[in-house]
């Protein structure tokens, strides 16, 4: 059988592409974290980057690019070359909430990124400073109603999950508390210890040491069920705010236009590490649940989350402009 020139060229190209995919990566991969070091996203990103380095046999380096509720680092990732050497650890804040807060959106969460996999989900914890005279969600609501506009809550920035968690509490509990944005929740804690900030939402990896040491008081968790790491802390819904549900999730993206070969490799190796028993135990210790989904499933999930949080943004009137 005679092999035509076009078939030969196609075969060579296919072989070259396969060989190229097998060689990837040949140098370190940058993982952008759009929030400061020591925050929830950073902590989980460092667990994932270490294991992904082992799987890829190349170092995955965490690069913290914080600001504007995570949109600055996310924009940097979206604008990077789609060569597989820049990936982003984003969250509900960066992809389901943040973009809808701007009149001129900084990016399209679906079109400007290549979804790799959802990483994990985690409850958020409603906490108060020890100076706040409230030992339950009901007592906090009563205090806020008695002092409208006098209690504040800190967050990791306008449009973040922790900001909208507070806005959702305001809406459902019908209270008036004032939002104070920071560049990351890690920066809020010193002001909570001194009593300058009354309320904060954060995830277990960061909050647990302060709750267990008694430096901050945990009143409720955000999800539909109690957190395994805080079994004695009720959900916010059961503690007096029916319908409250605002768990945080984390995901991994690449710039748009990533090749199918590189996407397949990154997705497979990340799913592999998320399903590893030591990773699952580490996540559980941090209060997070690993979620290993395909790019297609993750994209479908994101579409639903965008619709859900846009409704909260609109109802709250929150804006980042």
PDB file of C-alpha atoms in Angstrom, residues 47-203:
ATOM      1  CA  UNK A  47      -0.528  21.052  49.393  1.00  0.00           C
ATOM      2  CA  UNK A  48      -1.563  20.599  45.748  1.00  0.00           C
ATOM      3  CA  UNK A  49       1.625  22.136  44.310  1.00  0.00           C
ATOM      4  CA  UNK A  50       3.842  19.808  46.332  1.00  0.00           C
ATOM      5  CA  UNK A  51       1.984  16.684  45.198  1.00  0.00           C
ATOM      6  CA  UNK A  52       1.644  17.914  41.622  1.00  0.00           C
ATOM      7  CA  UNK A  53       5.413  18.537  41.530  1.00  0.00           C
ATOM      8  CA  UNK A  54       5.937  14.890  42.405  1.00  0.00           C
ATOM      9  CA  UNK A  55       3.503  13.692  39.743  1.00  0.00           C
ATOM     10  CA  UNK A  56       4.799  15.960  36.971  1.00  0.00           C
ATOM     11  CA  UNK A  57       8.443  15.480  38.012  1.00  0.00           C
ATOM     12  CA  UNK A  58       8.881  19.231  37.722  1.00  0.00           C
ATOM     13  CA  UNK A  59       8.595  21.854  40.421  1.00  0.00           C
ATOM     14  CA  UNK A  60       5.240  23.657  40.675  1.00  0.00           C
ATOM     15  CA  UNK A  61       5.978  27.072  42.190  1.00  0.00           C
ATOM     16  CA  UNK A  62       3.302  29.049  44.046  1.00  0.00           C
ATOM     17  CA  UNK A  63       3.174  32.706  42.997  1.00  0.00           C
ATOM     18  CA  UNK A  64       0.964  34.901  45.227  1.00  0.00           C
ATOM     19  CA  UNK A  65      -0.593  37.783  43.255  1.00  0.00           C
ATOM     20  CA  UNK A  66      -3.202  39.289  45.553  1.00  0.00           C
ATOM     21  CA  UNK A  67      -5.537  42.253  45.244  1.00  0.00           C
ATOM     22  CA  UNK A  68      -9.043  43.263  44.139  1.00  0.00           C
ATOM     23  CA  UNK A  69     -10.689  40.190  45.652  1.00  0.00           C
ATOM     24  CA  UNK A  70      -8.553  37.826  43.609  1.00  0.00           C
ATOM     25  CA  UNK A  71      -9.288  39.418  40.234  1.00  0.00           C
ATOM     26  CA  UNK A  72      -5.756  40.800  39.753  1.00  0.00           C
ATOM     27  CA  UNK A  73      -4.049  37.413  39.969  1.00  0.00           C
ATOM     28  CA  UNK A  74      -6.809  35.795  37.936  1.00  0.00           C
ATOM     29  CA  UNK A  75      -6.399  38.376  35.160  1.00  0.00           C
ATOM     30  CA  UNK A  76      -2.641  37.690  35.108  1.00  0.00           C
ATOM     31  CA  UNK A  77      -3.349  33.986  34.660  1.00  0.00           C
ATOM     32  CA  UNK A  78      -5.917  34.614  31.920  1.00  0.00           C
ATOM     33  CA  UNK A  79      -3.393  36.742  29.989  1.00  0.00           C
ATOM     34  CA  UNK A  80      -0.529  34.237  30.290  1.00  0.00           C
ATOM     35  CA  UNK A  81       0.676  32.064  27.434  1.00  0.00           C
ATOM     36  CA  UNK A  82      -1.424  28.867  27.135  1.00  0.00           C
ATOM     37  CA  UNK A  83       1.680  26.679  27.156  1.00  0.00           C
ATOM     38  CA  UNK A  84       0.921  24.712  30.303  1.00  0.00           C
ATOM     39  CA  UNK A  85       3.455  26.579  32.417  1.00  0.00           C
ATOM     40  CA  UNK A  86       0.976  28.905  34.132  1.00  0.00           C
ATOM     41  CA  UNK A  87      -2.000  27.614  36.107  1.00  0.00           C
ATOM     42  CA  UNK A  88      -4.338  29.303  38.575  1.00  0.00           C
ATOM     43  CA  UNK A  89      -5.755  28.191  41.910  1.00  0.00           C
ATOM     44  CA  UNK A  90      -9.035  30.107  41.971  1.00  0.00           C
ATOM     45  CA  UNK A  91     -12.130  30.010  44.121  1.00  0.00           C
ATOM     46  CA  UNK A  92     -15.814  30.806  44.293  1.00  0.00           C
ATOM     47  CA  UNK A  93     -14.690  34.396  44.801  1.00  0.00           C
ATOM     48  CA  UNK A  94     -12.631  34.706  41.632  1.00  0.00           C
ATOM     49  CA  UNK A  95     -14.894  32.824  39.228  1.00  0.00           C
ATOM     50  CA  UNK A  96     -18.474  32.779  40.497  1.00  0.00           C
ATOM     51  CA  UNK A  97     -18.740  36.050  42.423  1.00  0.00           C
ATOM     52  CA  UNK A  98     -16.057  38.605  41.584  1.00  0.00           C
ATOM     53  CA  UNK A  99     -16.729  39.222  37.889  1.00  0.00           C
ATOM     54  CA  UNK A 100     -20.417  40.009  38.451  1.00  0.00           C
ATOM     55  CA  UNK A 101     -19.544  42.847  40.858  1.00  0.00           C
ATOM     56  CA  UNK A 102     -18.040  45.016  38.129  1.00  0.00           C
ATOM     57  CA  UNK A 103     -19.929  47.095  35.563  1.00  0.00           C
ATOM     58  CA  UNK A 104     -17.032  46.311  33.233  1.00  0.00           C
ATOM     59  CA  UNK A 105     -16.113  42.753  34.035  1.00  0.00           C
ATOM     60  CA  UNK A 106     -12.358  42.101  34.425  1.00  0.00           C
ATOM     61  CA  UNK A 107     -12.689  38.745  32.648  1.00  0.00           C
ATOM     62  CA  UNK A 108     -15.179  36.106  31.596  1.00  0.00           C
ATOM     63  CA  UNK A 109     -14.903  33.239  34.063  1.00  0.00           C
ATOM     64  CA  UNK A 110     -15.821  30.700  31.373  1.00  0.00           C
ATOM     65  CA  UNK A 111     -14.323  32.035  28.129  1.00  0.00           C
ATOM     66  CA  UNK A 112     -11.071  33.449  29.500  1.00  0.00           C
ATOM     67  CA  UNK A 113      -9.897  30.254  31.221  1.00  0.00           C
ATOM     68  CA  UNK A 114      -9.435  26.556  30.569  1.00  0.00           C
ATOM     69  CA  UNK A 115     -11.012  24.540  33.389  1.00  0.00           C
ATOM     70  CA  UNK A 116      -8.786  21.732  34.687  1.00  0.00           C
ATOM     71  CA  UNK A 117     -10.601  20.354  37.744  1.00  0.00           C
ATOM     72  CA  UNK A 118     -12.416  21.375  40.887  1.00  0.00           C
ATOM     73  CA  UNK A 119     -10.001  20.914  43.791  1.00  0.00           C
ATOM     74  CA  UNK A 120     -12.019  20.963  47.001  1.00  0.00           C
ATOM     75  CA  UNK A 121     -14.963  22.347  48.888  1.00  0.00           C
ATOM     76  CA  UNK A 122     -14.918  23.728  52.410  1.00  0.00           C
ATOM     77  CA  UNK A 123     -17.415  25.250  54.820  1.00  0.00           C
ATOM     78  CA  UNK A 124     -16.844  28.805  55.965  1.00  0.00           C
ATOM     79  CA  UNK A 125     -17.053  29.637  59.645  1.00  0.00           C
ATOM     80  CA  UNK A 126     -18.877  32.630  61.070  1.00  0.00           C
ATOM     81  CA  UNK A 127     -16.636  33.997  63.815  1.00  0.00           C
ATOM     82  CA  UNK A 128     -16.683  36.963  66.171  1.00  0.00           C
ATOM     83  CA  UNK A 129     -13.981  38.707  68.152  1.00  0.00           C
ATOM     84  CA  UNK A 130     -13.909  37.804  71.837  1.00  0.00           C
ATOM     85  CA  UNK A 131     -14.816  41.427  72.596  1.00  0.00           C
ATOM     86  CA  UNK A 132     -18.220  40.925  70.920  1.00  0.00           C
ATOM     87  CA  UNK A 133     -20.889  40.011  73.526  1.00  0.00           C
ATOM     88  CA  UNK A 134     -22.447  37.195  71.504  1.00  0.00           C
ATOM     89  CA  UNK A 135     -22.068  33.461  72.071  1.00  0.00           C
ATOM     90  CA  UNK A 136     -24.454  32.266  69.361  1.00  0.00           C
ATOM     91  CA  UNK A 137     -25.748  33.270  65.945  1.00  0.00           C
ATOM     92  CA  UNK A 138     -29.066  34.342  67.490  1.00  0.00           C
ATOM     93  CA  UNK A 139     -27.284  36.542  70.027  1.00  0.00           C
ATOM     94  CA  UNK A 140     -25.178  38.095  67.251  1.00  0.00           C
ATOM     95  CA  UNK A 141     -28.276  38.872  65.195  1.00  0.00           C
ATOM     96  CA  UNK A 142     -29.987  40.397  68.220  1.00  0.00           C
ATOM     97  CA  UNK A 143     -26.902  42.542  68.916  1.00  0.00           C
ATOM     98  CA  UNK A 144     -26.698  43.688  65.290  1.00  0.00           C
ATOM     99  CA  UNK A 145     -30.396  44.656  65.291  1.00  0.00           C
ATOM    100  CA  UNK A 146     -29.916  46.588  68.508  1.00  0.00           C
ATOM    101  CA  UNK A 147     -26.912  48.423  67.050  1.00  0.00           C
ATOM    102  CA  UNK A 148     -27.592  48.875  63.314  1.00  0.00           C
ATOM    103  CA  UNK A 149     -24.503  49.947  61.380  1.00  0.00           C
ATOM    104  CA  UNK A 150     -22.234  49.669  64.422  1.00  0.00           C
ATOM    105  CA  UNK A 151     -20.875  46.150  63.915  1.00  0.00           C
ATOM    106  CA  UNK A 152     -18.434  45.488  61.073  1.00  0.00           C
ATOM    107  CA  UNK A 153     -17.169  42.413  59.277  1.00  0.00           C
ATOM    108  CA  UNK A 154     -13.829  41.935  57.566  1.00  0.00           C
ATOM    109  CA  UNK A 155     -13.192  39.995  54.373  1.00  0.00           C
ATOM    110  CA  UNK A 156     -10.446  39.134  51.897  1.00  0.00           C
ATOM    111  CA  UNK A 157     -11.733  41.823  49.541  1.00  0.00           C
ATOM    112  CA  UNK A 158     -14.781  43.133  47.721  1.00  0.00           C
ATOM    113  CA  UNK A 159     -16.478  40.339  45.816  1.00  0.00           C
ATOM    114  CA  UNK A 160     -14.799  37.453  47.618  1.00  0.00           C
ATOM    115  CA  UNK A 161     -16.644  34.514  49.068  1.00  0.00           C
ATOM    116  CA  UNK A 162     -16.120  35.901  52.561  1.00  0.00           C
ATOM    117  CA  UNK A 163     -17.567  39.279  51.562  1.00  0.00           C
ATOM    118  CA  UNK A 164     -20.668  37.732  49.986  1.00  0.00           C
ATOM    119  CA  UNK A 165     -21.035  35.366  52.949  1.00  0.00           C
ATOM    120  CA  UNK A 166     -21.512  38.473  55.064  1.00  0.00           C
ATOM    121  CA  UNK A 167     -23.879  40.037  52.522  1.00  0.00           C
ATOM    122  CA  UNK A 168     -25.948  36.852  52.491  1.00  0.00           C
ATOM    123  CA  UNK A 169     -26.144  36.958  56.291  1.00  0.00           C
ATOM    124  CA  UNK A 170     -27.278  40.599  56.127  1.00  0.00           C
ATOM    125  CA  UNK A 171     -30.005  39.715  53.643  1.00  0.00           C
ATOM    126  CA  UNK A 172     -31.368  36.616  55.324  1.00  0.00           C
ATOM    127  CA  UNK A 173     -31.040  37.838  58.925  1.00  0.00           C
ATOM    128  CA  UNK A 174     -32.197  41.387  58.057  1.00  0.00           C
ATOM    129  CA  UNK A 175     -29.322  43.105  59.852  1.00  0.00           C
ATOM    130  CA  UNK A 176     -27.119  46.098  59.071  1.00  0.00           C
ATOM    131  CA  UNK A 177     -23.391  45.334  59.450  1.00  0.00           C
ATOM    132  CA  UNK A 178     -20.593  47.224  57.702  1.00  0.00           C
ATOM    133  CA  UNK A 179     -18.157  45.548  55.309  1.00  0.00           C
ATOM    134  CA  UNK A 180     -14.415  46.277  55.698  1.00  0.00           C
ATOM    135  CA  UNK A 181     -12.369  44.783  52.800  1.00  0.00           C
ATOM    136  CA  UNK A 182      -8.771  43.611  53.186  1.00  0.00           C
ATOM    137  CA  UNK A 183      -6.366  41.991  50.694  1.00  0.00           C
ATOM    138  CA  UNK A 184      -6.731  38.630  52.409  1.00  0.00           C
ATOM    139  CA  UNK A 185      -8.330  37.158  55.534  1.00  0.00           C
ATOM    140  CA  UNK A 186      -4.889  36.545  57.053  1.00  0.00           C
ATOM    141  CA  UNK A 187      -4.627  40.335  57.338  1.00  0.00           C
ATOM    142  CA  UNK A 188      -7.946  40.609  59.207  1.00  0.00           C
ATOM    143  CA  UNK A 189      -7.020  38.502  62.238  1.00  0.00           C
ATOM    144  CA  UNK A 190      -4.733  41.027  63.991  1.00  0.00           C
ATOM    145  CA  UNK A 191      -7.567  43.569  63.884  1.00  0.00           C
ATOM    146  CA  UNK A 192      -9.979  40.967  65.272  1.00  0.00           C
ATOM    147  CA  UNK A 193      -7.607  40.202  68.139  1.00  0.00           C
ATOM    148  CA  UNK A 194      -7.514  43.923  68.985  1.00  0.00           C
ATOM    149  CA  UNK A 195     -11.297  44.271  68.667  1.00  0.00           C
ATOM    150  CA  UNK A 196     -11.277  46.586  65.637  1.00  0.00           C
ATOM    151  CA  UNK A 197     -13.120  43.993  63.524  1.00  0.00           C
ATOM    152  CA  UNK A 198     -16.158  42.276  65.019  1.00  0.00           C
ATOM    153  CA  UNK A 199     -17.070  39.552  62.514  1.00  0.00           C
ATOM    154  CA  UNK A 200     -15.198  37.403  60.007  1.00  0.00           C
ATOM    155  CA  UNK A 201     -15.995  34.479  57.715  1.00  0.00           C
ATOM    156  CA  UNK A 202     -13.110  32.137  56.953  1.00  0.00           C
ATOM    157  CA  UNK A 203     -12.387  28.470  56.290  1.00  0.00           C
TER     158      UNK A 203
END
